[in-house]
Amino acid sequence: MIKIRNLKKSFDEKQVLRDVTLDVQDGEKLVIIGRSGCGKSVLLKLILNLLTPDEGYILVDDIAIKKIGQKPLFELRRKFGFLFQSAALFDSLTVAENIALPLVEHTRLSPAEIAAKVAEKLTMVGLPGIEDLKPSELSGGMRKRVGLARAIVMDPKYILYDEPTTGLDPIMAANIDQLIIELNRKLAVTTIVVTHDMQSVRKVADRVVMLHNGRIIYSGTVADLEQTADPVVRQFINGEIDGPIQPKPQPD
Ligand SMILES: Nc1ncnc2c1ncn2[C@@H]1O[C@H](COP(=O)(O)OP(=O)(O)OP(=O)(O)O)[C@@H](O)[C@H]1O
Ligand SMILES: [Mg+2]
């Protein structure tokens, strides 16, 4: 499991995470919600050790990701599959080459074994047989699926999704949600989804946490979320203009 304790992260004078403490249980589908710019992607990057916290720590399967050396760190990273907010495919490579990248870099599998793994993962995300296409030939939803095939190619224990349904039509978004649920079940992985798509939240989440002003202000089931009396949470989930959250223009 993942244990996050008293995590703090600032950029220049801007405090993004003020004090985040959170446990992610094995096998659960945890959804993190919160306003744009509240630090959701930063939190995922801290978990992946792509950023370092200013204070606090994260334990993954009881190993502190801050203190370990390069080799164990790599072993730890292998436990994670990550679907980037932008899918992040290499346009000059084919679909198969994109998915195979982690295998080519980090395993000694033969080309035939790699091809078999790529085919298996493409089938798993519902896109069998598109190995030879280039990313430019794919729709947004297909790109997300290919990104997801790459995220699971090393058989991770944890899959992290950053805005998996953003920019997709409602049917494709529902498809991706379905896929997230299926992969969680079939691969017996722990799933963390960052989103502000409330449809996704309702469909996917075993548990929802809301990040606001650098802290977790809500943790509970979707059913409880809908019933909460907290005015900040209510305003967010109902998308209301009036309430305690006042729009602040983001610097970027
Ligand atoms: N590497 C960085 N350097 C400086 N500031 C950063 C960096 N990464 C993130 N930030 C800042 O941290 C804040 C939180 O960013 P983050 O990307 O986590 O937001 P988010 O909750 O994921 O928003 P969105 O829903 O729009 O994706 C923003 O103000 C952003 O500008
Ligand atoms: Mg983000």
CSV table of C-alpha atoms and ligand atoms in Angstrom, one decimal:
chain,number,residue,atom,x,y,z
A,1,MET,CA,0.0,0.0,0.0
A,2,ILE,CA,1.0,3.6,-0.3
A,3,LYS,CA,1.3,5.8,2.8
A,4,ILE,CA,1.6,9.5,2.4
A,5,ARG,CA,2.5,11.5,5.5
A,6,ASN,CA,2.4,15.3,6.1
A,7,LEU,CA,3.5,16.0,2.5
A,8,LYS,CA,4.5,19.6,1.7
A,9,LYS,CA,5.4,21.0,-1.6
A,10,SER,CA,6.0,24.6,-2.7
A,11,PHE,CA,7.2,26.2,-5.9
A,12,ASP,CA,8.9,29.5,-5.2
A,13,GLU,CA,6.6,31.2,-2.7
A,14,LYS,CA,3.6,29.3,-3.8
A,15,GLN,CA,2.6,26.6,-1.4
A,16,VAL,CA,0.8,23.9,-3.4
A,17,LEU,CA,0.6,21.1,-0.9
A,18,ARG,CA,0.4,22.3,2.7
A,19,ASP,CA,-0.1,19.1,4.6
A,20,VAL,CA,-1.3,16.0,2.8
A,21,THR,CA,-1.7,12.7,4.6
A,22,LEU,CA,-3.3,9.8,2.8
A,23,ASP,CA,-3.3,6.0,2.7
A,24,VAL,CA,-4.0,4.1,-0.5
A,25,GLN,CA,-5.1,0.6,0.2
A,26,ASP,CA,-4.1,-2.4,-2.0
A,27,GLY,CA,-6.7,-3.1,-4.7
A,28,GLU,CA,-8.8,0.0,-4.2
A,29,LYS,CA,-9.9,2.5,-6.8
A,30,LEU,CA,-9.1,5.9,-5.3
A,31,VAL,CA,-10.2,9.1,-7.1
A,32,ILE,CA,-8.6,12.4,-6.3
A,33,ILE,CA,-10.7,15.5,-7.2
A,34,GLY,CA,-10.1,19.2,-6.8
A,35,ARG,CA,-10.0,22.4,-8.7
A,36,SER,CA,-7.6,23.0,-11.5
A,37,GLY,CA,-4.3,24.0,-10.1
A,38,CYS,CA,-4.9,22.6,-6.6
A,39,GLY,CA,-1.9,20.2,-7.0
A,40,LYS,CA,-3.4,16.9,-8.2
A,41,SER,CA,-0.8,16.3,-10.8
A,42,VAL,CA,1.9,17.4,-8.4
A,43,LEU,CA,0.7,14.8,-5.9
A,44,LEU,CA,0.9,12.1,-8.6
A,45,LYS,CA,4.4,13.2,-9.5
A,46,LEU,CA,5.5,13.1,-5.9
A,47,ILE,CA,4.2,9.5,-5.6
A,48,LEU,CA,6.1,8.6,-8.8
A,49,ASN,CA,9.2,10.4,-7.4
A,50,LEU,CA,9.3,12.7,-10.4
A,51,LEU,CA,9.2,15.5,-7.8
A,52,THR,CA,10.7,15.6,-4.3
A,53,PRO,CA,8.6,16.8,-1.3
A,54,ASP,CA,9.9,19.7,0.8
A,55,GLU,CA,8.7,17.9,3.9
A,56,GLY,CA,6.9,14.7,4.7
A,57,TYR,CA,7.3,11.3,3.1
A,58,ILE,CA,5.8,8.6,1.0
A,59,LEU,CA,6.1,4.9,1.7
A,60,VAL,CA,5.3,2.4,-1.1
A,61,ASP,CA,5.0,-1.1,0.2
A,62,ASP,CA,6.8,0.2,3.3
A,63,ILE,CA,9.7,1.5,1.4
A,64,ALA,CA,10.5,5.2,1.6
A,65,ILE,CA,10.9,6.5,-1.9
A,66,LYS,CA,12.9,9.5,-0.8
A,67,LYS,CA,15.9,7.7,0.8
A,68,ILE,CA,16.6,4.7,-1.5
A,69,GLY,CA,19.4,4.4,-4.0
A,70,GLN,CA,19.0,4.3,-7.8
A,71,LYS,CA,18.6,0.6,-8.2
A,72,PRO,CA,15.9,0.0,-5.6
A,73,LEU,CA,14.3,3.2,-6.9
A,74,PHE,CA,14.1,1.7,-10.3
A,75,GLU,CA,12.5,-1.5,-8.9
A,76,LEU,CA,10.0,0.7,-7.1
A,77,ARG,CA,9.2,2.7,-10.3
A,78,ARG,CA,8.5,-0.6,-12.1
A,79,LYS,CA,5.6,-1.1,-9.8
A,80,PHE,CA,3.9,1.9,-11.3
A,81,GLY,CA,2.1,2.4,-14.6
A,82,PHE,CA,1.3,6.1,-15.4
A,83,LEU,CA,-1.1,7.5,-17.9
A,84,PHE,CA,0.0,11.1,-18.4
A,85,GLN,CA,-2.5,13.9,-18.8
A,86,SER,CA,-1.5,14.2,-22.4
A,87,ALA,CA,-0.9,10.5,-23.2
A,88,ALA,CA,2.7,11.5,-24.1
A,89,LEU,CA,3.3,9.2,-27.1
A,90,PHE,CA,6.3,9.6,-29.4
A,91,ASP,CA,5.0,10.7,-32.8
A,92,SER,CA,7.9,9.3,-34.7
A,93,LEU,CA,7.4,5.8,-33.3
A,94,THR,CA,4.7,3.4,-34.2
A,95,VAL,CA,2.1,2.3,-31.7
A,96,ALA,CA,4.0,-1.0,-31.1
A,97,GLU,CA,7.3,0.8,-30.6
A,98,ASN,CA,5.7,3.2,-28.2
A,99,ILE,CA,4.2,0.4,-26.1
A,100,ALA,CA,7.4,-1.6,-26.3
A,101,LEU,CA,9.7,1.1,-25.0
A,102,PRO,CA,9.8,0.1,-21.3
A,103,LEU,CA,10.3,-3.5,-22.4
A,104,VAL,CA,13.2,-2.7,-24.7
A,105,GLU,CA,14.9,-0.5,-22.1
A,106,HIS,CA,14.4,-2.6,-19.0
A,107,THR,CA,14.0,-6.2,-19.9
A,108,ARG,CA,15.9,-8.8,-22.0
A,109,LEU,CA,12.8,-10.2,-23.8
A,110,SER,CA,13.3,-11.3,-27.4
A,111,PRO,CA,11.6,-9.3,-30.2
A,112,ALA,CA,9.0,-12.1,-30.5
A,113,GLU,CA,8.3,-12.0,-26.8
A,114,ILE,CA,8.0,-8.2,-26.9
A,115,ALA,CA,5.6,-8.4,-29.9
A,116,ALA,CA,3.5,-10.9,-28.0
A,117,LYS,CA,3.3,-8.6,-25.0
A,118,VAL,CA,2.4,-5.6,-27.1
A,119,ALA,CA,-0.4,-7.5,-28.8
A,120,GLU,CA,-1.7,-8.8,-25.5
A,121,LYS,CA,-1.8,-5.3,-24.0
A,122,LEU,CA,-3.4,-3.7,-27.1
A,123,THR,CA,-6.1,-6.4,-27.0
A,124,MET,CA,-6.6,-5.6,-23.3
A,125,VAL,CA,-7.3,-1.9,-24.1
A,126,GLY,CA,-9.6,-2.8,-26.9
A,127,LEU,CA,-7.3,-2.0,-29.8
A,128,PRO,CA,-6.0,-5.3,-31.2
A,129,GLY,CA,-4.0,-5.1,-34.4
A,130,ILE,CA,-3.1,-1.4,-34.6
A,131,GLU,CA,0.6,-2.0,-33.9
A,132,ASP,CA,1.8,-0.4,-37.2
A,133,LEU,CA,-0.2,2.9,-36.9
A,134,LYS,CA,1.5,6.1,-36.0
A,135,PRO,CA,0.1,8.2,-33.1
A,136,SER,CA,-0.9,11.0,-35.6
A,137,GLU,CA,-3.3,8.5,-37.1
A,138,LEU,CA,-5.2,8.0,-33.8
A,139,SER,CA,-8.1,9.8,-32.3
A,140,GLY,CA,-7.7,11.3,-28.8
A,141,GLY,CA,-9.5,8.3,-27.2
A,142,MET,CA,-7.2,5.8,-29.1
A,143,ARG,CA,-4.1,7.7,-28.0
A,144,LYS,CA,-5.3,7.4,-24.3
A,145,ARG,CA,-5.7,3.7,-24.8
A,146,VAL,CA,-2.3,3.3,-26.4
A,147,GLY,CA,-0.9,5.3,-23.5
A,148,LEU,CA,-2.6,2.9,-21.2
A,149,ALA,CA,-1.3,-0.1,-23.0
A,150,ARG,CA,2.2,1.3,-22.4
A,151,ALA,CA,1.4,2.0,-18.8
A,152,ILE,CA,0.5,-1.6,-18.1
A,153,VAL,CA,3.2,-3.3,-20.3
A,154,MET,CA,5.5,-3.9,-17.3
A,155,ASP,CA,2.6,-5.5,-15.3
A,156,PRO,CA,2.5,-2.7,-12.6
A,157,LYS,CA,1.0,-3.1,-9.2
A,158,TYR,CA,-0.2,0.5,-9.2
A,159,ILE,CA,-1.8,2.4,-12.1
A,160,LEU,CA,-2.0,6.2,-11.8
A,161,TYR,CA,-4.2,8.1,-14.2
A,162,ASP,CA,-4.0,11.8,-14.7
A,163,GLU,CA,-7.3,13.1,-16.2
A,164,PRO,CA,-7.9,10.0,-18.3
A,165,THR,CA,-11.2,11.3,-19.8
A,166,THR,CA,-10.4,14.9,-20.4
A,167,GLY,CA,-11.1,16.0,-24.0
A,168,LEU,CA,-13.0,12.8,-24.9
A,169,ASP,CA,-16.6,12.6,-26.0
A,170,PRO,CA,-19.0,11.2,-23.3
A,171,ILE,CA,-19.2,7.8,-24.8
A,172,MET,CA,-15.4,7.4,-25.2
A,173,ALA,CA,-15.0,8.8,-21.7
A,174,ALA,CA,-17.4,6.1,-20.4
A,175,ASN,CA,-15.4,3.5,-22.3
A,176,ILE,CA,-12.2,4.6,-20.6
A,177,ASP,CA,-13.9,4.5,-17.2
A,178,GLN,CA,-15.0,1.0,-18.0
A,179,LEU,CA,-11.5,0.1,-19.0
A,180,ILE,CA,-10.1,1.5,-15.7
A,181,ILE,CA,-12.5,-0.6,-13.7
A,182,GLU,CA,-11.8,-3.8,-15.8
A,183,LEU,CA,-8.0,-3.4,-15.5
A,184,ASN,CA,-8.3,-2.9,-11.8
A,185,ARG,CA,-10.2,-6.2,-11.5
A,186,LYS,CA,-8.3,-8.3,-14.2
A,187,LEU,CA,-4.8,-7.2,-13.2
A,188,ALA,CA,-5.6,-6.9,-9.5
A,189,VAL,CA,-3.9,-3.5,-9.3
A,190,THR,CA,-4.3,-0.5,-7.1
A,191,THR,CA,-5.8,2.4,-9.0
A,192,ILE,CA,-5.4,6.1,-8.4
A,193,VAL,CA,-7.4,8.4,-10.8
A,194,VAL,CA,-7.1,12.2,-10.8
A,195,THR,CA,-10.0,13.8,-12.5
A,196,HIS,CA,-12.6,16.6,-12.3
A,197,ASP,CA,-15.0,14.6,-14.4
A,198,MET,CA,-17.8,13.9,-11.9
A,199,GLN,CA,-19.3,11.2,-14.2
A,200,SER,CA,-16.0,9.3,-13.9
A,201,VAL,CA,-15.9,9.8,-10.2
A,202,ARG,CA,-19.4,8.3,-9.8
A,203,LYS,CA,-18.5,5.3,-12.0
A,204,VAL,CA,-15.0,4.5,-10.9
A,205,ALA,CA,-14.4,5.5,-7.3
A,206,ASP,CA,-14.4,3.1,-4.3
A,207,ARG,CA,-13.3,6.2,-2.4
A,208,VAL,CA,-13.0,9.8,-3.2
A,209,VAL,CA,-10.6,12.4,-1.7
A,210,MET,CA,-10.9,16.1,-2.4
A,211,LEU,CA,-7.8,18.3,-2.4
A,212,HIS,CA,-8.4,21.9,-1.5
A,213,ASN,CA,-6.0,24.7,-0.4
A,214,GLY,CA,-3.2,22.1,-0.1
A,215,ARG,CA,-5.0,19.7,2.2
A,216,ILE,CA,-7.4,16.8,1.9
A,217,ILE,CA,-10.7,18.2,3.0
A,218,TYR,CA,-12.9,15.1,2.2
A,219,SER,CA,-12.4,11.3,2.1
A,220,GLY,CA,-15.3,8.9,1.7
A,221,THR,CA,-17.5,7.0,-0.6
A,222,VAL,CA,-19.3,8.5,-3.6
A,223,ALA,CA,-22.6,8.0,-1.9
A,224,ASP,CA,-21.4,10.0,1.2
A,225,LEU,CA,-19.9,12.6,-1.1
A,226,GLU,CA,-23.3,13.3,-2.6
A,227,GLN,CA,-24.7,13.7,0.9
A,228,THR,CA,-22.0,15.8,2.4
A,229,ALA,CA,-22.9,19.1,4.1
A,230,ASP,CA,-19.4,20.6,3.5
A,231,PRO,CA,-20.2,23.7,1.5
A,232,VAL,CA,-16.8,23.6,-0.3
A,233,VAL,CA,-17.3,20.0,-1.4
A,234,ARG,CA,-20.9,20.7,-2.4
A,235,GLN,CA,-20.0,23.7,-4.5
A,236,PHE,CA,-17.4,21.7,-6.3
A,237,ILE,CA,-19.3,18.5,-7.1
A,238,ASN,CA,-22.4,20.5,-8.1
A,239,GLY,CA,-20.4,23.0,-10.1
A,240,GLU,CA,-22.0,26.0,-8.5
A,241,ILE,CA,-20.8,29.6,-9.0
A,242,ASP,CA,-21.9,30.9,-5.6
A,243,GLY,CA,-20.2,29.4,-2.6
A,244,PRO,CA,-17.1,29.5,-0.5
A,245,ILE,CA,-14.8,28.8,-3.5
A,246,GLN,CA,-14.2,32.0,-5.4
A,247,PRO,CA,-12.6,31.8,-8.8
A,248,LYS,CA,-9.0,32.9,-8.8
A,249,PRO,CA,-7.2,33.3,-12.0
A,250,GLN,CA,-4.3,30.8,-12.3
A,251,PRO,CA,-0.9,32.1,-13.2
A,252,ASP,CA,-0.6,29.8,-16.2
B,1,LIG,N1,7.4,22.1,-12.0
B,1,LIG,C1,6.7,23.1,-11.5
B,1,LIG,N2,7.3,24.3,-11.3
B,1,LIG,C2,6.6,25.3,-10.8
B,1,LIG,N3,5.3,25.3,-10.5
B,1,LIG,C3,4.6,24.1,-10.7
B,1,LIG,C4,5.3,23.0,-11.2
B,1,LIG,N4,4.4,22.0,-11.3
B,1,LIG,C5,3.3,22.5,-10.9
B,1,LIG,N5,3.4,23.8,-10.5
B,1,LIG,C6,2.3,24.6,-10.0
B,1,LIG,O1,1.7,23.9,-8.9
B,1,LIG,C7,0.3,24.2,-9.0
B,1,LIG,C8,-0.5,22.9,-9.0
B,1,LIG,O2,-0.3,22.3,-10.3
B,1,LIG,P1,-0.9,20.9,-10.8
B,1,LIG,O3,-0.4,20.6,-12.1
B,1,LIG,O4,-0.7,19.9,-9.7
B,1,LIG,O5,-2.5,21.3,-10.8
B,1,LIG,P2,-3.7,20.3,-11.0
B,1,LIG,O6,-4.5,20.2,-9.8
B,1,LIG,O7,-3.2,19.0,-11.6
B,1,LIG,O8,-4.5,21.1,-12.1
B,1,LIG,P3,-5.3,20.6,-13.5
B,1,LIG,O9,-6.6,20.1,-13.0
B,1,LIG,O10,-5.5,21.9,-14.2
B,1,LIG,O11,-4.4,19.6,-14.2
B,1,LIG,C9,0.0,25.1,-10.2
B,1,LIG,O12,-0.1,26.4,-9.7
B,1,LIG,C10,1.3,24.9,-11.0
B,1,LIG,O13,1.5,26.1,-11.7
B,2,MG,MG,-3.2,18.2,-13.5
